Amino acid sequence: PTVLPPGLTLAAITKREDPRDAFCARPGIASVVDLPVGARIGTSSPRRRSQLLAWRPDLELVELRGNVDTRLRKIESEGLDGIVLACAGLRRLGLADRITEPLGINVMVPAVGQGALGIEARDGDDDILELLQALADGETAAACRAERAFLEAIGGGCAAPVAAHAWPDGEGQLSMVGTIATDPERPPVRGMLTGPVNAPERLGQSLATICGR
């Protein structure tokens, strides 16, 4: 959520894992470029579905539910050519070998905060807040603050076809790309912007204004 309940604060954001989405394919497919026309891809994410169809309108997208192991098994049990999951989740579960290919942000912009862990704590609990700073990563926090500001400005939630990813880009700069899918019949609106790393919320809000036009 972009707005936390009263009395709680986002105390620390840890160093980011790989934020990209992962293409996990059946045997015989070594890359997304190997996908045949009409390939069957499993995903239930509105964000992933909108971007996949914008990239390859011929794909047949199949609803995919369950935990990670269940989803991976469905590649074989449901005759899928592949599925899309998060690289970070697969790596943290020791399943990096199941990643056929990480998807670049030119194909799939990640979800807001993907790959980062946010730690909530009681607002005003100074001892705990100070201890949690040992887990905080400044660059990741700035990027996630920009992404969260983008999502809040758009008014989207976790089920909305909204995506944003920010990253440090040179000394004192933060670059950011975002997409919004407002019409299922049209490709997502996509924008990119760079701004000062010390004003991440302003960057996210400005990009939301560009994409929301």
Short mmCIF file of C-alpha atoms in Angstrom, two decimals:
data_model
loop_
_atom_site.label_atom_id
_atom_site.label_comp_id
_atom_site.label_asym_id
_atom_site.label_seq_id
_atom_site.Cartn_x
_atom_site.Cartn_y
_atom_site.Cartn_z
CA PRO A 1 0.00 0.00 0.00
CA THR A 2 1.15 3.53 -0.76
CA VAL A 3 -0.46 4.85 2.45
CA LEU A 4 0.34 3.05 5.71
CA PRO A 5 -2.05 2.77 8.68
CA PRO A 6 -1.67 5.39 11.42
CA GLY A 7 1.16 4.60 13.84
CA LEU A 8 3.28 2.68 11.32
CA THR A 9 6.18 3.81 9.16
CA LEU A 10 8.34 2.28 6.45
CA ALA A 11 11.47 2.13 8.56
CA ALA A 12 13.93 0.58 6.11
CA ILE A 13 14.17 -0.77 2.59
CA THR A 14 16.82 -3.42 2.02
CA LYS A 15 19.25 -3.68 -0.89
CA ARG A 16 17.32 -4.80 -3.94
CA GLU A 17 17.48 -8.26 -5.45
CA ASP A 18 17.16 -8.61 -9.22
CA PRO A 19 14.01 -6.54 -9.94
CA ARG A 20 13.28 -8.05 -13.35
CA ASP A 21 10.58 -10.52 -14.27
CA ALA A 22 11.68 -14.03 -15.17
CA PHE A 23 10.64 -16.06 -18.20
CA CYS A 24 10.52 -19.74 -17.24
CA ALA A 25 10.08 -21.97 -20.29
CA ARG A 26 9.37 -25.57 -21.15
CA PRO A 27 12.27 -27.69 -22.46
CA GLY A 28 13.22 -26.76 -26.00
CA ILE A 29 12.71 -23.02 -25.59
CA ALA A 30 15.91 -21.16 -24.70
CA SER A 31 14.68 -17.57 -24.96
CA VAL A 32 11.51 -15.50 -25.35
CA VAL A 33 12.50 -14.94 -28.99
CA ASP A 34 12.07 -18.71 -29.51
CA LEU A 35 8.36 -18.57 -28.65
CA PRO A 36 6.22 -19.77 -31.54
CA VAL A 37 3.26 -17.81 -32.84
CA GLY A 38 0.32 -18.34 -30.48
CA ALA A 39 2.52 -19.58 -27.63
CA ARG A 40 0.69 -20.28 -24.36
CA ILE A 41 2.09 -18.22 -21.47
CA GLY A 42 0.89 -18.47 -17.88
CA THR A 43 0.34 -15.32 -15.81
CA SER A 44 -2.54 -13.77 -13.90
CA SER A 45 -0.91 -10.37 -13.34
CA PRO A 46 -2.72 -7.51 -15.14
CA ARG A 47 0.63 -5.69 -15.33
CA ARG A 48 2.37 -8.62 -17.02
CA ARG A 49 -0.57 -9.44 -19.27
CA SER A 50 -0.85 -5.90 -20.65
CA GLN A 51 2.88 -5.64 -21.40
CA LEU A 52 3.16 -9.13 -22.89
CA LEU A 53 0.30 -8.47 -25.30
CA ALA A 54 1.76 -5.09 -26.25
CA TRP A 55 5.00 -6.88 -27.14
CA ARG A 56 3.46 -10.01 -28.70
CA PRO A 57 -0.29 -9.69 -29.46
CA ASP A 58 -0.33 -13.27 -30.76
CA LEU A 59 0.37 -14.83 -27.37
CA GLU A 60 -2.33 -16.85 -25.61
CA LEU A 61 -2.29 -15.87 -21.94
CA VAL A 62 -3.44 -18.48 -19.44
CA GLU A 63 -4.56 -17.77 -15.87
CA LEU A 64 -1.96 -18.97 -13.39
CA ARG A 65 -2.60 -19.41 -9.66
CA GLY A 66 -0.87 -21.11 -6.72
CA ASN A 67 2.51 -20.88 -5.03
CA VAL A 68 5.78 -20.82 -6.97
CA ASP A 69 6.23 -24.60 -7.04
CA THR A 70 2.65 -25.11 -8.22
CA ARG A 71 3.08 -22.53 -10.98
CA LEU A 72 6.30 -24.10 -12.20
CA ARG A 73 4.67 -27.55 -12.32
CA LYS A 74 1.85 -26.15 -14.47
CA ILE A 75 4.28 -25.56 -17.33
CA GLU A 76 4.16 -29.33 -17.89
CA SER A 77 0.74 -30.22 -16.47
CA GLU A 78 -1.12 -27.56 -18.49
CA GLY A 79 1.02 -27.72 -21.61
CA LEU A 80 2.34 -24.18 -21.33
CA ASP A 81 5.23 -22.83 -23.36
CA GLY A 82 6.30 -20.78 -20.36
CA ILE A 83 5.29 -18.66 -17.40
CA VAL A 84 6.38 -15.31 -15.98
CA LEU A 85 7.45 -14.93 -12.34
CA ALA A 86 9.69 -12.53 -10.41
CA CYS A 87 13.45 -13.15 -10.57
CA ALA A 88 13.79 -12.08 -6.93
CA GLY A 89 11.31 -14.66 -5.64
CA LEU A 90 12.92 -17.48 -7.58
CA ARG A 91 16.41 -16.53 -6.41
CA ARG A 92 15.35 -16.26 -2.77
CA LEU A 93 13.77 -19.72 -2.97
CA GLY A 94 16.93 -21.24 -4.47
CA LEU A 95 15.22 -21.72 -7.83
CA ALA A 96 17.39 -19.47 -9.99
CA ASP A 97 18.11 -22.44 -12.26
CA ARG A 98 14.46 -22.34 -13.38
CA ILE A 99 14.94 -18.91 -14.93
CA THR A 100 15.22 -19.37 -18.68
CA GLU A 101 15.76 -15.65 -19.26
CA PRO A 102 15.32 -12.44 -17.26
CA LEU A 103 13.05 -10.04 -19.14
CA GLY A 104 14.55 -6.63 -19.86
CA ILE A 105 12.55 -3.54 -18.95
CA ASN A 106 12.13 -2.84 -22.68
CA VAL A 107 9.78 -5.84 -22.68
CA MET A 108 8.50 -5.88 -19.11
CA VAL A 109 8.67 -2.99 -16.64
CA PRO A 110 8.71 -4.50 -13.11
CA ALA A 111 6.10 -3.93 -10.43
CA VAL A 112 6.60 -1.05 -8.02
CA GLY A 113 9.15 -2.12 -5.39
CA GLN A 114 9.83 -5.47 -7.04
CA GLY A 115 12.92 -7.15 -5.59
CA ALA A 116 13.06 -4.86 -2.53
CA LEU A 117 11.96 -5.70 1.00
CA GLY A 118 10.25 -3.00 3.04
CA ILE A 119 10.32 -3.22 6.82
CA GLU A 120 7.46 -1.59 8.73
CA ALA A 121 7.83 -0.50 12.34
CA ARG A 122 6.03 1.57 14.94
CA ASP A 123 6.35 5.26 14.20
CA GLY A 124 8.18 6.97 17.06
CA ASP A 125 9.89 3.82 18.36
CA ASP A 126 13.31 5.43 18.11
CA ASP A 127 15.31 2.44 19.40
CA ILE A 128 13.83 0.05 16.84
CA LEU A 129 14.01 2.58 14.04
CA GLU A 130 17.70 3.15 14.74
CA LEU A 131 18.46 -0.58 14.79
CA LEU A 132 16.69 -1.11 11.46
CA GLN A 133 18.96 1.40 9.73
CA ALA A 134 21.62 -1.33 9.61
CA LEU A 135 19.41 -3.08 7.03
CA ALA A 136 18.62 0.02 4.97
CA ASP A 137 20.05 0.69 1.51
CA GLY A 138 19.95 4.32 0.43
CA GLU A 139 19.94 3.80 -3.34
CA THR A 140 17.17 1.21 -3.19
CA ALA A 141 15.14 3.40 -0.83
CA ALA A 142 15.35 6.38 -3.18
CA ALA A 143 14.29 4.25 -6.15
CA CYS A 144 11.37 2.73 -4.27
CA ARG A 145 10.23 6.11 -2.97
CA ALA A 146 10.02 7.32 -6.58
CA GLU A 147 8.13 4.20 -7.65
CA ARG A 148 5.68 4.40 -4.74
CA ALA A 149 5.06 8.09 -5.46
CA PHE A 150 4.28 7.16 -9.08
CA LEU A 151 1.79 4.50 -7.98
CA GLU A 152 0.14 6.82 -5.44
CA ALA A 153 -0.17 9.63 -8.00
CA ILE A 154 -1.78 7.24 -10.49
CA GLY A 155 -4.11 5.90 -7.82
CA GLY A 156 -3.26 2.29 -8.60
CA GLY A 157 -2.97 -0.73 -6.31
CA CYS A 158 -1.33 -4.12 -6.48
CA ALA A 159 -3.98 -5.43 -8.90
CA ALA A 160 -3.77 -2.48 -11.30
CA PRO A 161 -1.87 -2.73 -14.63
CA VAL A 162 0.67 -0.14 -13.47
CA ALA A 163 4.44 -0.65 -13.51
CA ALA A 164 7.40 1.53 -12.54
CA HIS A 165 11.11 1.02 -12.04
CA ALA A 166 13.77 3.52 -10.97
CA TRP A 167 17.54 3.14 -10.73
CA PRO A 168 20.61 5.32 -9.96
CA ASP A 169 21.91 6.82 -13.20
CA GLY A 170 25.10 8.79 -12.75
CA GLU A 171 26.15 11.04 -9.91
CA GLY A 172 23.14 12.36 -8.06
CA GLN A 173 20.63 11.25 -10.69
CA LEU A 174 17.74 8.77 -10.70
CA SER A 175 16.19 7.45 -13.93
CA MET A 176 12.72 5.99 -14.01
CA VAL A 177 10.41 4.25 -16.47
CA GLY A 178 6.70 3.73 -15.93
CA THR A 179 3.72 2.23 -17.76
CA ILE A 180 -0.04 2.50 -17.33
CA ALA A 181 -2.59 0.34 -19.14
CA THR A 182 -5.84 2.31 -19.19
CA ASP A 183 -7.47 0.55 -22.15
CA PRO A 184 -7.23 -3.24 -22.69
CA GLU A 185 -7.55 -2.66 -26.44
CA ARG A 186 -4.52 -0.37 -26.60
CA PRO A 187 -0.82 -0.75 -25.63
CA PRO A 188 0.17 0.63 -22.20
CA VAL A 189 1.22 4.26 -22.04
CA ARG A 190 4.94 4.36 -21.35
CA GLY A 191 7.20 7.18 -20.19
CA MET A 192 10.72 7.77 -18.92
CA LEU A 193 12.21 10.58 -16.86
CA THR A 194 15.41 11.46 -14.99
CA GLY A 195 15.68 13.66 -11.91
CA PRO A 196 17.69 14.37 -8.76
CA VAL A 197 18.14 11.38 -6.49
CA ASN A 198 17.38 13.59 -3.48
CA ALA A 199 13.86 14.32 -4.76
CA PRO A 200 12.51 10.85 -5.65
CA GLU A 201 8.86 11.59 -4.85
CA ARG A 202 8.86 14.57 -7.21
CA LEU A 203 10.32 12.35 -9.95
CA GLY A 204 7.60 9.72 -9.48
CA GLN A 205 4.82 12.31 -9.45
CA SER A 206 6.18 14.02 -12.58
CA LEU A 207 6.38 10.73 -14.48
CA ALA A 208 2.82 9.88 -13.40
CA THR A 209 1.66 13.18 -14.87
CA ILE A 210 3.39 12.38 -18.18
CA CYS A 211 2.00 8.83 -18.38
CA GLY A 212 -1.46 9.89 -17.25
CA ARG A 213 -1.99 12.40 -20.03
#
